[in-house]
JSON list of C-alpha atoms in Angstrom, two decimals:
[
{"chain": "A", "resi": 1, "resn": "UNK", "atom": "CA", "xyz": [37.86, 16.39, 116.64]},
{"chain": "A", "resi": 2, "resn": "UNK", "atom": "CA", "xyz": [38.15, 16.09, 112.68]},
{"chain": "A", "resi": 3, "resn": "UNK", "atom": "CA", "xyz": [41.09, 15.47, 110.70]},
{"chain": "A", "resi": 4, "resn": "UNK", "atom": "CA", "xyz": [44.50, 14.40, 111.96]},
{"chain": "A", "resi": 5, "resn": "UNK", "atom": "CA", "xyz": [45.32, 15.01, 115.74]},
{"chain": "A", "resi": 6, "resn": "UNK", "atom": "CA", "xyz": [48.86, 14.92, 117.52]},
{"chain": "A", "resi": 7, "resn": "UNK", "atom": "CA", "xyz": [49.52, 15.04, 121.45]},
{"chain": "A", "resi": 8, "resn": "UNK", "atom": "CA", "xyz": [51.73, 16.32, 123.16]},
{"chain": "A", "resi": 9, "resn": "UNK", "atom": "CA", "xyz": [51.73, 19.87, 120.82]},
{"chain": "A", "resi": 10, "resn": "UNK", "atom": "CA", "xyz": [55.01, 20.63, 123.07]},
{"chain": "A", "resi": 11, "resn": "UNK", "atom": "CA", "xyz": [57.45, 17.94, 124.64]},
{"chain": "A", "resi": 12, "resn": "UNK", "atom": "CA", "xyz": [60.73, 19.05, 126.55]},
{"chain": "A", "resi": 13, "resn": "UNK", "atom": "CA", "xyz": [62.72, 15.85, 127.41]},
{"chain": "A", "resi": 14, "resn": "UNK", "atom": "CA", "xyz": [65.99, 15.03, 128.51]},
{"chain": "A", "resi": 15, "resn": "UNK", "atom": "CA", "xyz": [68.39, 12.58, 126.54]},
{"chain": "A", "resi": 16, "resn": "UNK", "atom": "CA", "xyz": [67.89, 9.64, 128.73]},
{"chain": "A", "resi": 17, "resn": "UNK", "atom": "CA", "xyz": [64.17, 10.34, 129.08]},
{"chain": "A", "resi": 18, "resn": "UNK", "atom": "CA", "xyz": [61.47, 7.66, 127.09]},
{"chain": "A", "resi": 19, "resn": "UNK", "atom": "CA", "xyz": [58.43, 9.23, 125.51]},
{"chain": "A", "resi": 20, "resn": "UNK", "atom": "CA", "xyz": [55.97, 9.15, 123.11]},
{"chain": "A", "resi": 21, "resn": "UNK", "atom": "CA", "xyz": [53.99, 11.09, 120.12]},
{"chain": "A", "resi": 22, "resn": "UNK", "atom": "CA", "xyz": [50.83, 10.04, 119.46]},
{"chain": "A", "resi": 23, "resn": "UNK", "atom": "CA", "xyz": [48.65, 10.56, 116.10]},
{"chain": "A", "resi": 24, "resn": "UNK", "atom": "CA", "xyz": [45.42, 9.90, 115.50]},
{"chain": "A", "resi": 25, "resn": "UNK", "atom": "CA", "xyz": [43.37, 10.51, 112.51]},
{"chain": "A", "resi": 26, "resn": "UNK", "atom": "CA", "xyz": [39.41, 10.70, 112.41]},
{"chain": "A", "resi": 27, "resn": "UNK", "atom": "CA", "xyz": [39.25, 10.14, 108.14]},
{"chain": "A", "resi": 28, "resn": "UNK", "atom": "CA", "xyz": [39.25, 6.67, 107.14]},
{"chain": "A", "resi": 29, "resn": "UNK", "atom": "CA", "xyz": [42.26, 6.93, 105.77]},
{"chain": "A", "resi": 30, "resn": "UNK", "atom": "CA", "xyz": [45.31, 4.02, 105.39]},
{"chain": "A", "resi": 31, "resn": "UNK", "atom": "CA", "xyz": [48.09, 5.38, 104.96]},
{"chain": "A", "resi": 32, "resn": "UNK", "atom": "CA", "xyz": [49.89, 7.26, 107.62]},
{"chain": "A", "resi": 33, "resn": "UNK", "atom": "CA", "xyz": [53.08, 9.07, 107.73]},
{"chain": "A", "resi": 34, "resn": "UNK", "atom": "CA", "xyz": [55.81, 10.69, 110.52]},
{"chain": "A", "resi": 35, "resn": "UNK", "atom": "CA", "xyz": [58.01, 13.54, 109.20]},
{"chain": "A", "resi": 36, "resn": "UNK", "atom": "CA", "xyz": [60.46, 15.51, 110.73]},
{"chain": "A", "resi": 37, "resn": "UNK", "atom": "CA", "xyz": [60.93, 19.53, 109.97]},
{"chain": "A", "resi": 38, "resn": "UNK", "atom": "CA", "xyz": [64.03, 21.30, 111.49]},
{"chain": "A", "resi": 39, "resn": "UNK", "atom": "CA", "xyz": [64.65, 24.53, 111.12]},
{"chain": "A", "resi": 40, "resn": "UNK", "atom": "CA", "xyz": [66.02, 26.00, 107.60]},
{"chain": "A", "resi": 41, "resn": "UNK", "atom": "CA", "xyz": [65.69, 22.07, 106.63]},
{"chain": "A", "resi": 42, "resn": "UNK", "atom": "CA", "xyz": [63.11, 20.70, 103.81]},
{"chain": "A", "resi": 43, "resn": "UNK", "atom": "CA", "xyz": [60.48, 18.47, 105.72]},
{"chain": "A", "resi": 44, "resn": "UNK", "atom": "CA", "xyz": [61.94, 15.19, 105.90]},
{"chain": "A", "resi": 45, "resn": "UNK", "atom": "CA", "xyz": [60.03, 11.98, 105.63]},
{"chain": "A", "resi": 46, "resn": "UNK", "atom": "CA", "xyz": [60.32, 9.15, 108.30]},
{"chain": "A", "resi": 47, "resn": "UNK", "atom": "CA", "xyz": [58.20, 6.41, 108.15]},
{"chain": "A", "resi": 48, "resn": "UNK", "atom": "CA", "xyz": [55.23, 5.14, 105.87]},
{"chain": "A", "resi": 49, "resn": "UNK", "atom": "CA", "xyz": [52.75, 2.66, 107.26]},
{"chain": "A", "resi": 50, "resn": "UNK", "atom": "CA", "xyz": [50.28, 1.39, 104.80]},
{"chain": "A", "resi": 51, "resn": "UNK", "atom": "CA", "xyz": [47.28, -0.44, 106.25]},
{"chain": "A", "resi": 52, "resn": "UNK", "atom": "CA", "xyz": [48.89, -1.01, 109.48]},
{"chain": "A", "resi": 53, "resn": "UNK", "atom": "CA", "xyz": [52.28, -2.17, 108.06]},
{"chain": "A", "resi": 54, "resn": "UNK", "atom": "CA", "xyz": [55.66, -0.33, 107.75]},
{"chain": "A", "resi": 55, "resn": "UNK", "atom": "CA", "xyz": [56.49, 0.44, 104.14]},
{"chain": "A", "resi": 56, "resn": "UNK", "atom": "CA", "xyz": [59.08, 2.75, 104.15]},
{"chain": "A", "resi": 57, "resn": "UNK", "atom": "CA", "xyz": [61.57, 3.87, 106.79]},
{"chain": "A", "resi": 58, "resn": "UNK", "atom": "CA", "xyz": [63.86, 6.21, 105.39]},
{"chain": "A", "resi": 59, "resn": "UNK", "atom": "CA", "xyz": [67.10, 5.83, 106.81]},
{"chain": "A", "resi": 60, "resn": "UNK", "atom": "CA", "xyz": [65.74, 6.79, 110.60]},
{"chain": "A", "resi": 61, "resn": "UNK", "atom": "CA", "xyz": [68.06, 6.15, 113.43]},
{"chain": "A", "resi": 62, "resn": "UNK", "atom": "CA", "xyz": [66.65, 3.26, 115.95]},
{"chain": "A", "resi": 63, "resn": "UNK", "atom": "CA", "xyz": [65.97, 5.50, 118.42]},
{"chain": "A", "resi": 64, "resn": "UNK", "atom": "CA", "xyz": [62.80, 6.86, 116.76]},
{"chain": "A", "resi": 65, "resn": "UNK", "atom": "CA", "xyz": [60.75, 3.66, 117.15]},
{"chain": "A", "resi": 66, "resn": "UNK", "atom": "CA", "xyz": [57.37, 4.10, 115.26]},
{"chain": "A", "resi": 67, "resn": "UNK", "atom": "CA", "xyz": [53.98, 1.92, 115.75]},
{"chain": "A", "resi": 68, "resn": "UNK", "atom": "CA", "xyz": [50.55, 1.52, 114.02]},
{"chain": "A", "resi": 69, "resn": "UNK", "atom": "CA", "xyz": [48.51, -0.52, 115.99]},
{"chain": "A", "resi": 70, "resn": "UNK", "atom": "CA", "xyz": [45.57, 0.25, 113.79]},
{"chain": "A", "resi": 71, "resn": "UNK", "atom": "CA", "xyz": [45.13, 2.35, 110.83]},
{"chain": "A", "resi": 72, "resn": "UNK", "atom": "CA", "xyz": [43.93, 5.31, 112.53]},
{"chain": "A", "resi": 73, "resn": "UNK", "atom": "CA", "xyz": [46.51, 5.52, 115.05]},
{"chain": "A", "resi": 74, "resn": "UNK", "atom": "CA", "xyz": [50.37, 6.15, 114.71]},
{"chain": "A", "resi": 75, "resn": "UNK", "atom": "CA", "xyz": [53.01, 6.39, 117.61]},
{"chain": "A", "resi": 76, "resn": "UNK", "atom": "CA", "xyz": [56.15, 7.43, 117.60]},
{"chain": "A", "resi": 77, "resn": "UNK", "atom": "CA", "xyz": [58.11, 5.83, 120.39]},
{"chain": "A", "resi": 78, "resn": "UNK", "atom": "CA", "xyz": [61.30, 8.10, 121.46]},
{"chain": "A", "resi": 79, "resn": "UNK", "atom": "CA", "xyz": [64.53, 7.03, 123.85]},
{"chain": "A", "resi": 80, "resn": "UNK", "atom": "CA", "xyz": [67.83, 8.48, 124.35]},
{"chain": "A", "resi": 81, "resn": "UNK", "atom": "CA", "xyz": [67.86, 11.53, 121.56]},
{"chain": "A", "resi": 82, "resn": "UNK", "atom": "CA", "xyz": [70.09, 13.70, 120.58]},
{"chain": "A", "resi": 83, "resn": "UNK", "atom": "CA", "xyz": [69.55, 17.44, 121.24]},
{"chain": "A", "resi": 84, "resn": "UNK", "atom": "CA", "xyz": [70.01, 17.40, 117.42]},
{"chain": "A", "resi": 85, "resn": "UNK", "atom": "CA", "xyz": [66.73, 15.82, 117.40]},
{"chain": "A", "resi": 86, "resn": "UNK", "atom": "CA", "xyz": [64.87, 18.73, 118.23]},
{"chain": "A", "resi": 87, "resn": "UNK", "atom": "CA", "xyz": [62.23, 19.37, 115.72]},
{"chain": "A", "resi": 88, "resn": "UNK", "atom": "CA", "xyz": [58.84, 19.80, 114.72]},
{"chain": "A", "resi": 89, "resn": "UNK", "atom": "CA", "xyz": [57.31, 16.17, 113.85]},
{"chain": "A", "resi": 90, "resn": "UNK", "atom": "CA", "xyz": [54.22, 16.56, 111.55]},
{"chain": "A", "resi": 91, "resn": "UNK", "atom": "CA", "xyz": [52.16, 13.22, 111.07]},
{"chain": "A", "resi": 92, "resn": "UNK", "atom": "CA", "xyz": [50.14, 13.02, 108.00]},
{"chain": "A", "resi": 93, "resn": "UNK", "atom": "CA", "xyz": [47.30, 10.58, 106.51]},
{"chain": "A", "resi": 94, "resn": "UNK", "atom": "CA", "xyz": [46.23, 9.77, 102.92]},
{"chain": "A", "resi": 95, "resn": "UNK", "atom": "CA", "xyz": [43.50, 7.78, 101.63]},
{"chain": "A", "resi": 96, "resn": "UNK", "atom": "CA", "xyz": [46.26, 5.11, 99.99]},
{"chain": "A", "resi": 97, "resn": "UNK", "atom": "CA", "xyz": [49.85, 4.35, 100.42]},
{"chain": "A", "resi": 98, "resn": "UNK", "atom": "CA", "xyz": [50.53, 6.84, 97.18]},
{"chain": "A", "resi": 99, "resn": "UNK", "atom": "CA", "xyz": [51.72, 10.32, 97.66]},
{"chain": "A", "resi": 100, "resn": "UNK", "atom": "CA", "xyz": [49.95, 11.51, 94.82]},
{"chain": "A", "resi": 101, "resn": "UNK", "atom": "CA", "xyz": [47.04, 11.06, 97.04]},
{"chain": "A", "resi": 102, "resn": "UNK", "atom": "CA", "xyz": [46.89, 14.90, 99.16]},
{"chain": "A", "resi": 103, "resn": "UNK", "atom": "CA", "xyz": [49.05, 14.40, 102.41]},
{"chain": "A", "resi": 104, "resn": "UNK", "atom": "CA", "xyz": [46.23, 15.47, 105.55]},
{"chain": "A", "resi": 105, "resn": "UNK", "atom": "CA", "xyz": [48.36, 17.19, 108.27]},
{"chain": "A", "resi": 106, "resn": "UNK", "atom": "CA", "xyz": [48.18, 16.94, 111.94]},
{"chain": "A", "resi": 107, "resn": "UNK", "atom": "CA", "xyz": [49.22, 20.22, 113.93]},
{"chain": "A", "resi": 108, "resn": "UNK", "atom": "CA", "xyz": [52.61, 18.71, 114.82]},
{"chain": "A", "resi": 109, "resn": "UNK", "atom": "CA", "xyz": [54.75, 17.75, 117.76]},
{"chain": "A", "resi": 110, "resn": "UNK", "atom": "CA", "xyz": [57.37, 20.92, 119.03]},
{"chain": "A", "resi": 111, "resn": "UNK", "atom": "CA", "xyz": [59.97, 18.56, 120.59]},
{"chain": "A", "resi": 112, "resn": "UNK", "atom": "CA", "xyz": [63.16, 19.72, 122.38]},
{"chain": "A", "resi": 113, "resn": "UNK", "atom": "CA", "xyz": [65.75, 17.33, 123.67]},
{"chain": "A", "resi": 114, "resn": "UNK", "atom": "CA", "xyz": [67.86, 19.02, 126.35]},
{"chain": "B", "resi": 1, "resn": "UNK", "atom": "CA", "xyz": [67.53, 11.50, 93.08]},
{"chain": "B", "resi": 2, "resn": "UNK", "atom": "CA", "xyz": [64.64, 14.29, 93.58]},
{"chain": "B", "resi": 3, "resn": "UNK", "atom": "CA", "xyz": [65.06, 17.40, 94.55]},
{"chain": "B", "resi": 4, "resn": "UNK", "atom": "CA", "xyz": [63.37, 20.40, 95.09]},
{"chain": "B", "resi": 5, "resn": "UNK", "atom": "CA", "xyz": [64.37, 24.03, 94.66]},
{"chain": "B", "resi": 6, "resn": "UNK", "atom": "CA", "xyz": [63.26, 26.84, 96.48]},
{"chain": "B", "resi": 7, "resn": "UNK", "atom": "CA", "xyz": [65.88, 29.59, 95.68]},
{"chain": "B", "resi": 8, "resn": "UNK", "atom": "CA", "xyz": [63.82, 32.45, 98.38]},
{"chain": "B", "resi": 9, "resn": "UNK", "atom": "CA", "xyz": [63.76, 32.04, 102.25]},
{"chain": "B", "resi": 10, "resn": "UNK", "atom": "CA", "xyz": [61.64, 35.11, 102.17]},
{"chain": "B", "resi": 11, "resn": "UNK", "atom": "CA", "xyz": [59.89, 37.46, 99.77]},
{"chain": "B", "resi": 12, "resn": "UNK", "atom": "CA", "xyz": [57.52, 40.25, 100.75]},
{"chain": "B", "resi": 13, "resn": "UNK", "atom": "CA", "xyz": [54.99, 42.11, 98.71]},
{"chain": "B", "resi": 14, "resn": "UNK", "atom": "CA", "xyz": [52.75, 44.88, 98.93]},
{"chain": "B", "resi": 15, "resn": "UNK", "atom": "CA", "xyz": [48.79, 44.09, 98.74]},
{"chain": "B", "resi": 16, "resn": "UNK", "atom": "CA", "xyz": [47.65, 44.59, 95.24]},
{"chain": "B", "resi": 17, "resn": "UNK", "atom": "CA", "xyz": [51.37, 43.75, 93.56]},
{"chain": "B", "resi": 18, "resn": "UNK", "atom": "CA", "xyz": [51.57, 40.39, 91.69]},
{"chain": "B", "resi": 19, "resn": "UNK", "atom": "CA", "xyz": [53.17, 37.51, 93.30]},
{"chain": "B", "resi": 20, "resn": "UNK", "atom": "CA", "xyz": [55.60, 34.75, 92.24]},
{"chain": "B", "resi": 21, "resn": "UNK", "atom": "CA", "xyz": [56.89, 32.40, 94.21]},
{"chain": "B", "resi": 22, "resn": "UNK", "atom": "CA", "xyz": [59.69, 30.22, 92.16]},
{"chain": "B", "resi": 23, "resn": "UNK", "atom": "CA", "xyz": [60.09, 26.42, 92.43]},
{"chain": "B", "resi": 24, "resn": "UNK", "atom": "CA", "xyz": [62.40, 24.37, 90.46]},
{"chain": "B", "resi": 25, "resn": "UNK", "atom": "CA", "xyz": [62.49, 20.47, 90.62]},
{"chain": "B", "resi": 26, "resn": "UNK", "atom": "CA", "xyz": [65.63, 18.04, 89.68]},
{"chain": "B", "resi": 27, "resn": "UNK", "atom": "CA", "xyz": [63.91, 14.40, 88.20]},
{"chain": "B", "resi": 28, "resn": "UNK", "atom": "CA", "xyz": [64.42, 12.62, 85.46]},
{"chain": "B", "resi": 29, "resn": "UNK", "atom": "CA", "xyz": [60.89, 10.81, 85.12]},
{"chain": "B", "resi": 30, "resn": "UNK", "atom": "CA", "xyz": [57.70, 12.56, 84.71]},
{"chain": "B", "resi": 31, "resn": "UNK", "atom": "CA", "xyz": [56.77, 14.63, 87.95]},
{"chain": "B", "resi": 32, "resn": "UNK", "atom": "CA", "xyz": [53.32, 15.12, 89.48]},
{"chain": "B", "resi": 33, "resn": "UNK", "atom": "CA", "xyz": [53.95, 18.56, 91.43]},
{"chain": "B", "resi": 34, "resn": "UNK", "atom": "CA", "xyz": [52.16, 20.48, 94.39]},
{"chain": "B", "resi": 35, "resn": "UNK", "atom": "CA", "xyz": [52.13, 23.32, 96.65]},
{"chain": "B", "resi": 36, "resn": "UNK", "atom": "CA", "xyz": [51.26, 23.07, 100.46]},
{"chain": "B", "resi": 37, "resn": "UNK", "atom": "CA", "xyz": [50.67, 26.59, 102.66]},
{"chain": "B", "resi": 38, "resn": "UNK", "atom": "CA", "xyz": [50.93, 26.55, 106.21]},
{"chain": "B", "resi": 39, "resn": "UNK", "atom": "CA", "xyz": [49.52, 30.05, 107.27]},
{"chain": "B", "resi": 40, "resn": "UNK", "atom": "CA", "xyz": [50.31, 31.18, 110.71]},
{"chain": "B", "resi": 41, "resn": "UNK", "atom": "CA", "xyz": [48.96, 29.01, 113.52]},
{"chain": "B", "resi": 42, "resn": "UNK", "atom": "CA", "xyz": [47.78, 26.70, 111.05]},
{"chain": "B", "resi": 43, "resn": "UNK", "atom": "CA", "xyz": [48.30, 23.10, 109.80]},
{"chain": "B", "resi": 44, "resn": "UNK", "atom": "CA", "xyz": [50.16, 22.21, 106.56]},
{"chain": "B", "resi": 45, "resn": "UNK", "atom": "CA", "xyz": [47.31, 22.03, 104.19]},
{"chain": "B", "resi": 46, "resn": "UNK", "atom": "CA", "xyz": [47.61, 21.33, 100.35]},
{"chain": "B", "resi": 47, "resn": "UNK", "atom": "CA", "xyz": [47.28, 24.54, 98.40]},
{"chain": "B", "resi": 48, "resn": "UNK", "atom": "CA", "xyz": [47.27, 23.04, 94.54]},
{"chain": "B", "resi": 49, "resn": "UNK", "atom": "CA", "xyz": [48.51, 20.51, 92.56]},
{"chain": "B", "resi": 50, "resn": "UNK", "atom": "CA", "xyz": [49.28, 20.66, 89.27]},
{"chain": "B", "resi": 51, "resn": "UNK", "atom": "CA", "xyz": [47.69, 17.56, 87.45]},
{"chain": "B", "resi": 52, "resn": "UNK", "atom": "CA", "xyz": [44.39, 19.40, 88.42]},
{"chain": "B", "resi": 53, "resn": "UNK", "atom": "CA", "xyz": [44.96, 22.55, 86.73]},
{"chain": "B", "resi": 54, "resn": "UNK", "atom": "CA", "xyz": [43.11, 24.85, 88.85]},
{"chain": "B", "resi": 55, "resn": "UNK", "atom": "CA", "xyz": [43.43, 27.83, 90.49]},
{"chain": "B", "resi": 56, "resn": "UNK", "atom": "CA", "xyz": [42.60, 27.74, 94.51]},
{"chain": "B", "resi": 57, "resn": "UNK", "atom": "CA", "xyz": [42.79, 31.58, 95.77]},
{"chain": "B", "resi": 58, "resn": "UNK", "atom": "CA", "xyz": [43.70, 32.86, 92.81]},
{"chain": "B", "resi": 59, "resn": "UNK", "atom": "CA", "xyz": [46.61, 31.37, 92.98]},
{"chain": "B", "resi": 60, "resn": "UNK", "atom": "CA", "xyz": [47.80, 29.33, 89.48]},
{"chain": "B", "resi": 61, "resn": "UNK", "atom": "CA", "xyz": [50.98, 26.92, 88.93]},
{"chain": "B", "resi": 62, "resn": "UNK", "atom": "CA", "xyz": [52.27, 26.11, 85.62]},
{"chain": "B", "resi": 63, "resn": "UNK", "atom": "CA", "xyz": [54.66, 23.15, 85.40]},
{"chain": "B", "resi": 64, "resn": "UNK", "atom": "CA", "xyz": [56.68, 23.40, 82.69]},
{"chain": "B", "resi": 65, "resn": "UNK", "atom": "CA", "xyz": [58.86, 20.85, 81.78]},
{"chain": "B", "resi": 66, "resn": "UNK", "atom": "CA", "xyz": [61.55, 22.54, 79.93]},
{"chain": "B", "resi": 67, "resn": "UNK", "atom": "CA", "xyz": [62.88, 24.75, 82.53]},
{"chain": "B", "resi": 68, "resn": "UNK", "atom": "CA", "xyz": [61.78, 21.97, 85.19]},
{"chain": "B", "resi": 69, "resn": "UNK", "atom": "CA", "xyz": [59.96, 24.86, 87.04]},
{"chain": "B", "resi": 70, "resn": "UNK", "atom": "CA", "xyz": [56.33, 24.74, 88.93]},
{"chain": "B", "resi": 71, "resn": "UNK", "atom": "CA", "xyz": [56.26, 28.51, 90.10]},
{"chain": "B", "resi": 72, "resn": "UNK", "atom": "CA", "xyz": [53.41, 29.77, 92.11]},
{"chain": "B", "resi": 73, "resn": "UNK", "atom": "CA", "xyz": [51.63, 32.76, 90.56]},
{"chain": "B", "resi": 74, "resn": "UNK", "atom": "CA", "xyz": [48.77, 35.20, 91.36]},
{"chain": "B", "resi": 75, "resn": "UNK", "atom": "CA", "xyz": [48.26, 38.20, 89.77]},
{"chain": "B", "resi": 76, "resn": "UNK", "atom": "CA", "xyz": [46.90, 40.54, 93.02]},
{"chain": "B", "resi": 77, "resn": "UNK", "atom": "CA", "xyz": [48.31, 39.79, 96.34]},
{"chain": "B", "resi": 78, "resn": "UNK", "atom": "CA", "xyz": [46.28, 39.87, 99.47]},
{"chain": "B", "resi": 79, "resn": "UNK", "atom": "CA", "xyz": [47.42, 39.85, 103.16]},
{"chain": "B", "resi": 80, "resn": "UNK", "atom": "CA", "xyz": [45.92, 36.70, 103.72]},
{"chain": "B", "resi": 81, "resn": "UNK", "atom": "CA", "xyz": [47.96, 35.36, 101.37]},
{"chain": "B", "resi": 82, "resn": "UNK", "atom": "CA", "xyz": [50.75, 35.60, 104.24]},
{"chain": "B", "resi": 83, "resn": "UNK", "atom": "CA", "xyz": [51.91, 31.83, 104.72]},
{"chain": "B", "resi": 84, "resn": "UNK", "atom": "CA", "xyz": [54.94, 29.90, 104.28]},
{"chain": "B", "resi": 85, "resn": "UNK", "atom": "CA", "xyz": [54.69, 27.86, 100.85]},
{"chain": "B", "resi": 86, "resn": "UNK", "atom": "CA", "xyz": [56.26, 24.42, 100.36]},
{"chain": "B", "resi": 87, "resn": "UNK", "atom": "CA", "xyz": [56.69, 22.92, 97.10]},
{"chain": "B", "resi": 88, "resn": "UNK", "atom": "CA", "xyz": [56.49, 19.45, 96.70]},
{"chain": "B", "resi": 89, "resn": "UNK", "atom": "CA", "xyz": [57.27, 16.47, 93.91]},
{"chain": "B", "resi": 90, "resn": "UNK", "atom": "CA", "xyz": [56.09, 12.93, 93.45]},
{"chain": "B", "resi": 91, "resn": "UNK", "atom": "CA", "xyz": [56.71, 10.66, 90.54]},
{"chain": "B", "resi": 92, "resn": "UNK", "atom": "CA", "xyz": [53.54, 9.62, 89.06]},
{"chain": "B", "resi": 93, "resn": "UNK", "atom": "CA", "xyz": [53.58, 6.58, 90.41]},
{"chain": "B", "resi": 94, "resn": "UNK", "atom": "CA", "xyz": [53.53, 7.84, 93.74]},
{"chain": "B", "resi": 95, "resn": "UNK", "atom": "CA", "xyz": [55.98, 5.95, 95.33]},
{"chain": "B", "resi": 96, "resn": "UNK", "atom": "CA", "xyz": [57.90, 9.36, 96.86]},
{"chain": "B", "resi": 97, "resn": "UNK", "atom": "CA", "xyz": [57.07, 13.04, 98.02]},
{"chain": "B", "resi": 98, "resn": "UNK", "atom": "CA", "xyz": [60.13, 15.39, 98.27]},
{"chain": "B", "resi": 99, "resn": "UNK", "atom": "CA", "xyz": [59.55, 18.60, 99.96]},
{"chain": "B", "resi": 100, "resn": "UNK", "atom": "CA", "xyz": [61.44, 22.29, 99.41]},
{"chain": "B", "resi": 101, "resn": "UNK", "atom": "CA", "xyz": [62.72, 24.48, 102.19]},
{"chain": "B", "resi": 102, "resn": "UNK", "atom": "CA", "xyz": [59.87, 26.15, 101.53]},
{"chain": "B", "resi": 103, "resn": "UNK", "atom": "CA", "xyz": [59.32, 30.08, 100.74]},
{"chain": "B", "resi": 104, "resn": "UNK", "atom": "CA", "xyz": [57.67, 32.73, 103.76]},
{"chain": "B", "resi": 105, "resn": "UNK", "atom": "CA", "xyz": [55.67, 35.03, 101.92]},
{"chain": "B", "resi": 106, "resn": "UNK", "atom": "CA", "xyz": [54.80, 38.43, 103.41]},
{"chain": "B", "resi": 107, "resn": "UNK", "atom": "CA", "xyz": [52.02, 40.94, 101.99]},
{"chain": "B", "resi": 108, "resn": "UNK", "atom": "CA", "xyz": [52.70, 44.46, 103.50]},
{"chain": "B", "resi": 109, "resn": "UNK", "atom": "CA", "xyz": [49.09, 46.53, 103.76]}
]
């Protein structure tokens, strides 16, 4: 598949549960990106990795743990949420670390925290 | 800080009518300025931006400075033109992208 790719497309999980979102895009790009969207909420950036490295996490609570083992892949590591975390995380890649650069979106995560 | 304005949740339209949909932006630099569309079942995709000064589906976006507005315009609406529009500001030297709440635009047959 082309473009940017997220699994699971739907996650229910409990508060104590540990899981994982997984992006993975298929355009050379180096820079990739986790945002969050709740409802009636602007989309909210999370975390920046340029060429592997963090760059930018905006103000995320610890229990979103991100990872970017490569620069094609991007995990989001999850443990004891809140159901207030229930949201729609987008991942997105650019060609550089600049967001004038066009943001390329994956299909997104539906995640509900019981 | 940025911010982005989008003052409607919601506007519909008839097919053929033109269409605005209004963005205003709070920054104190100079902006670069986009739109995104996310049509039903469909990924966030960028729509235009306005350092290129086109026009992608007839659509057209003028930024203008003085009333810090980057409104999205087309003259003749289309059903397919039924999406939810973000718009979106960076400083030029890219270091930040703030999105809107984003506008659902509907185009009645």
């Amino acid at each position: 598949e082309t473009g940017v790719t997220q699994t699971p497309r739907h996650l229910v999980m409990g508060m104590t549960n540990k899981k994982s979102l997984k992006c993975e895009q298929h355009l050379g790009h180096n820079a990739m990106y986790w945002y969050k969207q709740s409802a009636k909420k602007p989309l909210e950036l999370m975390f920046v990795y340029n060429f592997k490295e963090q760059t930018e996490n905006n103000s995320v609570p610890s229990r979103f743990s991100p990872e970017c083992p490569n620069s094609s892949h991007l995990f989001l590591h999850l443990h004891t949420l809140q159901p207030e975390d229930s949201a729609l995380y987008l991942c997105a890649s650019s060609q550089e670390r600049d967001f004038t650069d066009t943001q390329y979106f994956g299909p997104g995560t539906r995640l509900t925290v019981l | 800080a940025q911010r982005v304005t989008q003052p409607e949740k919601l506007l519909s339209v008839f097919k053929g009518a033109p269409v605005e949909l209004k963005c205003n932006y709070s920054y104190s630099g100079s902006p670069e300025l986009f739109w995104y569309v996310q049509y039903s079942r469909q990924r966030l995709q960028l729509l235009l931006r306005h350092i290129s000064r086109e026009s992608i589906k007839g659509f057209t976006a003028d930024l203008n400075k003085g009333e810090t507005s980057f409104h999205l315009k087309k003259p003749f609406a289309q059903e397919e033109d039924s999406a939810m529009y973000y718009c979106a500001l960076t400083e030029t030297s890219g270091s930040r992208l703030t999105f809107g709440e984003g506008t659902q635009l509907t185009v009645n047959p």
